[in-house]
Coordinates of C-alpha atoms in Angstrom, one line a residue:
M24 CA -11.3 57.7 180.5
L25 CA -9.5 60.1 178.1
E26 CA -8.9 62.5 181.0
S27 CA -6.5 60.0 182.6
V28 CA -4.2 59.6 179.5
S29 CA -0.7 60.6 180.6
F30 CA 2.0 62.4 178.8
D31 CA 4.4 59.4 179.5
Q32 CA 2.0 57.1 177.7
L33 CA 2.0 59.4 174.7
R34 CA 5.8 59.5 174.7
M35 CA 6.0 55.7 174.9
F36 CA 3.5 55.4 172.0
V37 CA 5.7 57.6 169.8
A38 CA 8.9 55.8 170.9
A39 CA 7.4 52.4 170.1
A40 CA 6.2 53.6 166.7
D41 CA 9.6 55.2 165.8
E42 CA 11.7 52.4 167.1
G43 CA 9.6 49.5 165.7
S44 CA 9.6 47.5 168.9
F45 CA 8.7 47.8 172.6
S46 CA 12.2 46.8 173.7
A47 CA 13.9 49.5 171.6
A48 CA 11.3 52.0 172.8
A49 CA 12.1 51.0 176.4
R50 CA 15.8 51.8 175.9
R51 CA 14.9 55.1 174.3
V52 CA 12.7 56.3 177.2
R53 CA 14.8 54.5 179.8
R54 CA 12.1 52.3 181.2
T55 CA 11.6 48.5 181.3
Q56 CA 10.0 46.8 178.3
S57 CA 7.1 45.6 180.5
A58 CA 6.4 49.2 181.6
V59 CA 6.2 50.3 178.0
S60 CA 4.0 47.4 177.0
E61 CA 1.7 48.0 179.9
A62 CA 1.5 51.8 179.2
I63 CA 0.5 51.2 175.6
L64 CA -2.1 48.6 176.5
S65 CA -3.5 51.0 179.0
L66 CA -3.5 53.8 176.4
E67 CA -5.3 51.5 174.0
A68 CA -8.0 50.7 176.6
Q69 CA -8.4 54.4 177.5
L70 CA -8.7 55.4 173.8
G71 CA -10.9 52.4 172.9
V72 CA -8.6 51.9 169.9
V73 CA -6.0 49.2 169.1
L74 CA -2.8 51.1 168.2
F75 CA -0.5 48.1 167.3
D76 CA -1.0 44.8 165.5
R77 CA 1.0 42.4 167.6
A78 CA 0.5 39.3 165.4
G79 CA 4.0 39.4 163.9
R80 CA 7.4 39.4 165.5
Y81 CA 7.4 43.1 165.8
P82 CA 4.4 45.3 166.6
K83 CA 3.0 47.2 163.6
L84 CA 0.9 50.3 163.7
T85 CA -2.8 49.7 162.8
K86 CA -4.5 52.2 160.4
E87 CA -6.0 53.8 163.5
G88 CA -2.6 53.9 165.1
V89 CA -1.1 55.8 162.1
V90 CA -3.8 58.4 162.4
L91 CA -3.5 58.9 166.1
L92 CA 0.3 58.9 166.0
A93 CA 0.1 62.2 164.0
D94 CA -2.2 63.6 166.7
T95 CA 0.1 62.4 169.4
R96 CA 3.1 64.0 167.9
A97 CA 1.2 67.3 167.6
V98 CA 0.3 67.1 171.3
I99 CA 3.9 66.3 172.4
T100 CA 5.3 69.1 170.2
G101 CA 2.8 71.6 171.7
V102 CA 3.6 70.6 175.3
D103 CA 7.3 70.7 174.7
A104 CA 7.0 74.2 173.1
M105 CA 4.9 75.4 176.1
K106 CA 7.6 74.0 178.5
A107 CA 10.3 75.8 176.4
R108 CA 8.5 79.1 176.6
A109 CA 7.8 78.7 180.3
K110 CA 11.5 78.1 181.0
G111 CA 12.4 81.1 178.9
I112 CA 10.0 83.3 180.9
A113 CA 11.0 82.0 184.3
G114 CA 14.7 81.5 183.7
G115 CA 17.6 83.9 183.5
L116 CA 19.1 85.2 180.3
E117 CA 21.8 83.0 178.6
A118 CA 25.4 84.1 179.1
E119 CA 26.0 83.3 175.4
L120 CA 23.8 82.0 172.6
T121 CA 25.5 79.3 170.5
A122 CA 23.6 78.1 167.4
V123 CA 24.5 75.8 164.5
L124 CA 22.8 76.6 161.2
D125 CA 22.1 74.4 158.2
V126 CA 24.1 75.6 155.2
F127 CA 20.9 75.7 153.1
L128 CA 19.6 78.5 155.3
P129 CA 19.7 82.0 153.6
I130 CA 22.5 83.7 155.4
S131 CA 21.0 87.1 154.7
L132 CA 18.0 86.2 156.9
I133 CA 20.3 85.2 159.7
A134 CA 22.2 88.6 159.3
E135 CA 18.8 90.4 159.6
A136 CA 17.9 88.4 162.7
A137 CA 21.3 88.9 164.2
R138 CA 21.0 92.7 163.8
E139 CA 17.7 92.7 165.7
F140 CA 19.2 90.2 168.3
R141 CA 22.0 92.7 169.1
I142 CA 19.3 95.3 169.9
Q143 CA 17.2 93.0 171.9
F144 CA 20.1 91.3 173.8
P145 CA 23.1 93.7 173.8
A146 CA 24.8 91.8 176.6
T147 CA 24.5 88.3 175.1
P148 CA 27.3 87.3 172.7
L149 CA 26.1 85.3 169.6
R150 CA 28.2 82.4 168.4
L151 CA 27.1 80.8 165.1
Y152 CA 28.4 77.8 163.1
V153 CA 27.3 76.8 159.6
E154 CA 27.2 73.1 158.8
A155 CA 25.4 70.6 156.5
L156 CA 23.5 67.3 157.1
G157 CA 24.4 65.8 160.5
G158 CA 27.0 68.5 161.1
A159 CA 24.1 70.8 161.8
V160 CA 22.8 68.4 164.5
Q161 CA 25.8 67.0 166.2
P162 CA 26.8 70.1 168.1
V163 CA 23.3 70.3 169.6
L164 CA 23.5 66.6 170.6
D165 CA 26.9 67.2 172.1
G166 CA 25.8 70.2 174.1
R167 CA 28.2 72.5 172.2
A168 CA 25.2 74.5 170.8
S169 CA 21.9 75.2 172.5
I170 CA 19.9 75.4 169.3
G171 CA 20.2 74.3 165.7
V172 CA 18.4 75.1 162.4
V173 CA 18.3 71.9 160.4
G174 CA 16.9 71.1 156.9
S175 CA 19.3 69.0 154.9
L176 CA 19.1 66.0 157.3
P177 CA 15.8 64.1 156.6
T178 CA 15.6 62.2 159.8
L179 CA 16.6 63.6 163.2
P180 CA 18.1 61.3 165.9
P181 CA 16.1 60.7 169.1
G182 CA 16.6 63.1 172.0
L183 CA 15.7 66.3 170.1
I184 CA 12.7 68.5 170.0
K185 CA 11.9 70.2 166.6
E186 CA 9.8 73.2 165.7
R187 CA 8.9 74.0 162.1
L188 CA 10.2 77.3 160.9
F189 CA 9.8 77.7 157.1
D190 CA 10.5 76.0 153.8
V191 CA 13.5 76.5 151.5
K192 CA 13.2 75.4 147.9
L193 CA 15.8 72.8 146.7
M194 CA 16.5 72.8 143.0
M195 CA 18.5 70.4 140.8
V196 CA 20.8 72.5 138.5
A197 CA 23.7 72.2 136.1
A198 CA 25.8 74.7 134.1
A199 CA 24.3 75.9 130.8
S200 CA 27.3 74.2 129.1
H201 CA 26.6 70.8 130.8
P202 CA 25.1 68.0 128.7
L203 CA 22.1 67.6 131.0
A204 CA 21.2 71.3 130.4
S205 CA 20.3 70.5 126.8
Y206 CA 18.3 67.3 127.5
R207 CA 14.8 67.5 126.1
G208 CA 12.0 66.6 128.4
T209 CA 12.1 65.0 131.9
I210 CA 15.5 63.5 132.6
P211 CA 15.3 59.8 133.7
K212 CA 17.3 58.5 136.5
E213 CA 19.4 56.3 134.2
E214 CA 20.5 59.4 132.3
L215 CA 21.5 61.1 135.6
A216 CA 23.5 58.1 136.5
R217 CA 25.8 58.7 133.5
H218 CA 27.0 62.0 134.9
V219 CA 29.0 63.2 138.0
Q220 CA 26.8 64.5 140.8
L221 CA 28.2 67.1 143.2
V222 CA 27.2 66.2 146.7
L223 CA 27.7 67.8 150.1
T224 CA 29.6 65.7 152.5
D225 CA 28.8 65.3 156.2
R226 CA 31.4 66.3 158.8
S227 CA 29.6 64.2 161.4
T228 CA 29.0 60.4 161.5
L229 CA 25.2 60.7 161.7
T230 CA 24.7 59.9 158.0
E231 CA 27.5 57.3 157.8
G232 CA 26.6 54.6 155.3
R233 CA 23.7 56.6 153.9
N234 CA 23.4 58.4 150.6
I235 CA 20.9 61.3 150.9
G236 CA 19.7 62.7 147.6
V237 CA 22.3 60.8 145.6
M238 CA 21.1 60.0 142.1
S239 CA 24.4 58.9 140.4
P240 CA 27.0 56.3 141.3
S241 CA 29.6 58.8 140.3
T242 CA 29.9 61.6 142.9
W243 CA 32.3 64.3 143.9
R244 CA 31.8 65.3 147.5
L245 CA 32.4 68.7 148.9
A246 CA 32.2 70.0 152.5
D247 CA 31.3 73.6 151.5
L248 CA 28.2 74.9 149.7
F249 CA 30.1 77.8 148.1
A250 CA 32.6 75.3 146.6
K251 CA 29.8 73.2 145.3
H252 CA 28.3 76.3 143.7
A253 CA 31.6 77.2 142.0
F254 CA 31.9 73.6 140.7
L255 CA 28.4 73.7 139.3
V256 CA 28.9 77.0 137.5
S257 CA 32.1 75.5 136.1
G258 CA 30.2 72.6 134.6
L259 CA 31.9 69.9 136.7
G260 CA 28.7 68.1 137.5
F261 CA 25.0 68.5 138.5
G262 CA 23.5 68.8 141.9
G263 CA 20.9 70.2 144.3
M264 CA 21.1 73.7 145.5
P265 CA 18.8 76.0 147.6
L266 CA 17.0 78.2 145.1
H267 CA 18.0 81.5 146.9
A268 CA 21.7 80.5 146.2
V269 CA 21.3 80.0 142.5
A270 CA 18.3 82.1 141.4
R271 CA 20.5 84.9 140.0
D272 CA 22.7 82.3 138.2
I273 CA 19.6 80.9 136.6
A274 CA 18.2 84.3 135.7
E275 CA 21.5 85.3 134.1
G276 CA 21.9 82.0 132.2
R277 CA 24.9 80.5 134.1
L278 CA 22.9 77.6 135.5
V279 CA 19.9 75.8 134.3
E280 CA 17.1 74.1 136.3
L281 CA 17.0 70.4 135.5
S282 CA 13.7 68.7 135.0
I283 CA 14.1 65.3 136.7
E284 CA 11.8 62.5 137.8
E285 CA 9.9 63.0 141.0
A286 CA 11.0 66.6 141.4
P287 CA 8.4 69.4 141.0
P288 CA 9.2 72.4 138.8
G289 CA 10.5 75.4 140.6
G290 CA 12.2 73.4 143.4
L291 CA 11.3 70.9 146.1
P292 CA 10.1 72.5 149.4
L293 CA 12.7 71.6 152.1
P294 CA 11.3 72.2 155.6
M295 CA 13.7 73.9 158.0
F296 CA 13.4 73.1 161.8
A297 CA 14.7 74.6 165.0
V298 CA 16.0 71.8 167.2
Y299 CA 17.2 71.5 170.8
R300 CA 17.7 68.8 173.3
E301 CA 14.8 67.2 175.2
G302 CA 14.7 68.6 178.7
E303 CA 17.0 71.5 177.8
P304 CA 14.9 74.1 176.0
P305 CA 16.5 77.4 175.0
G306 CA 16.4 80.3 177.4
P307 CA 15.0 83.8 176.5
A308 CA 17.6 84.7 173.9
G309 CA 17.3 81.3 172.1
R310 CA 13.5 81.4 172.3
W311 CA 13.5 84.9 170.8
M312 CA 15.7 83.7 167.9
I313 CA 13.5 80.7 167.2
E314 CA 10.3 82.9 167.2
R315 CA 12.1 85.5 165.0
L316 CA 13.0 82.8 162.4
K317 CA 9.5 81.5 162.4
N318 CA 8.5 84.8 160.8
C319 CA 10.9 84.5 157.9
S320 CA 8.8 82.5 155.5
E321 CA 7.7 85.6 153.5
G322 CA 11.2 86.8 153.5
V323 CA 12.6 83.6 152.0
A324 CA 9.9 83.6 149.3
A325 CA 10.6 87.3 148.5
K326 CA 14.4 86.8 148.2
E327 CA 13.9 83.8 145.9
E328 CA 11.5 85.7 143.7
S329 CA 13.5 88.9 143.5
R330 CA 16.7 87.0 142.5
M331 CA 14.8 85.3 139.7
C332 CA 13.7 88.6 138.2

C-alpha cells in the first residue's frame, strides 16, 4: 500500500499540519476541503497510522503524526530539490540572477562567492539586495528576486521552498560602558526590561504586529545593521548581533557578550536558508549560487574564530 502514496497526499498532510485545519489547507493547496480530507484519510489508511485527532473543533496531530510530519517534510524537500536541479540542468541560463540576502549573512562570504560566480557565469549579471526579517523574503514572493538567503525571519510564509545552508551565531551584546556589561551572573528578563533594546525593523509587512527577539518594552528600531552596530558601540542600548560582525569589538573590549536567560554562551545558532518560490526553482546560475553557499559553513566558523583571536 505504501507504494501508492502520492506526492499530493504528502503536500496536503503538511498543509493541514501547518494551517491547523483542513479548510485552511484546502485554500493553501487550491483544492476543495473534501478533497483534502479524503486525501488525508486515504494516506492514513495506506500508512496504517492515524495522523490527526479529529475529536476537537480543529484536527490535532497525533504523536505518530508529529513523527511522520518530519519525515514528510524531508521527502518533500528532497523532491523539490531534485526538481530544482533538473530544471537547472534542462533549462537555459538566466539572463540575470537577482538575489536578496539577509543582513545577518557575512558579506565577505558573498563577495567570495560573487568572485567565483563571475568566472563561472561571465555573461550573467548579478543583482544583490540586502534586507532584514521579512524584507529578505518579500522580493522573492513578489517575483523581484529569484532566490533569497533568509535567517532573521523565524517562520517563512507559504509558497516558498527552503534549503538549509549553514548557521550564523547570534549574540546579545552591549558596550563595555553599558550598565548591563557589569551585571554579575545571568541577566534575568526583568533586568533587560529596564534598558533600551536596539532592534532591527522590517521594511516589509510580513512581521507586522509581531516582536521577534524583543526582550524589553523600550526599543529603538533601526533599518540598518551597521547603524545598529554603531549605536551598540556608543552605549545607546543592548541588542543581538551576528558574531562575525562584533567578534573584533568583543576581542578589543568595545563590546561585551551578555549572559542572558535561555541564550547559550558563545551565541545562538541561527540557521540560514536559501528560499525560492514553489514551482519556480532557480536556473543554472541560481542553483550554482545555492550550492556554493552550502559549502560556506567552515568559512563562517573560521571567520568568527579568527576575529575573536
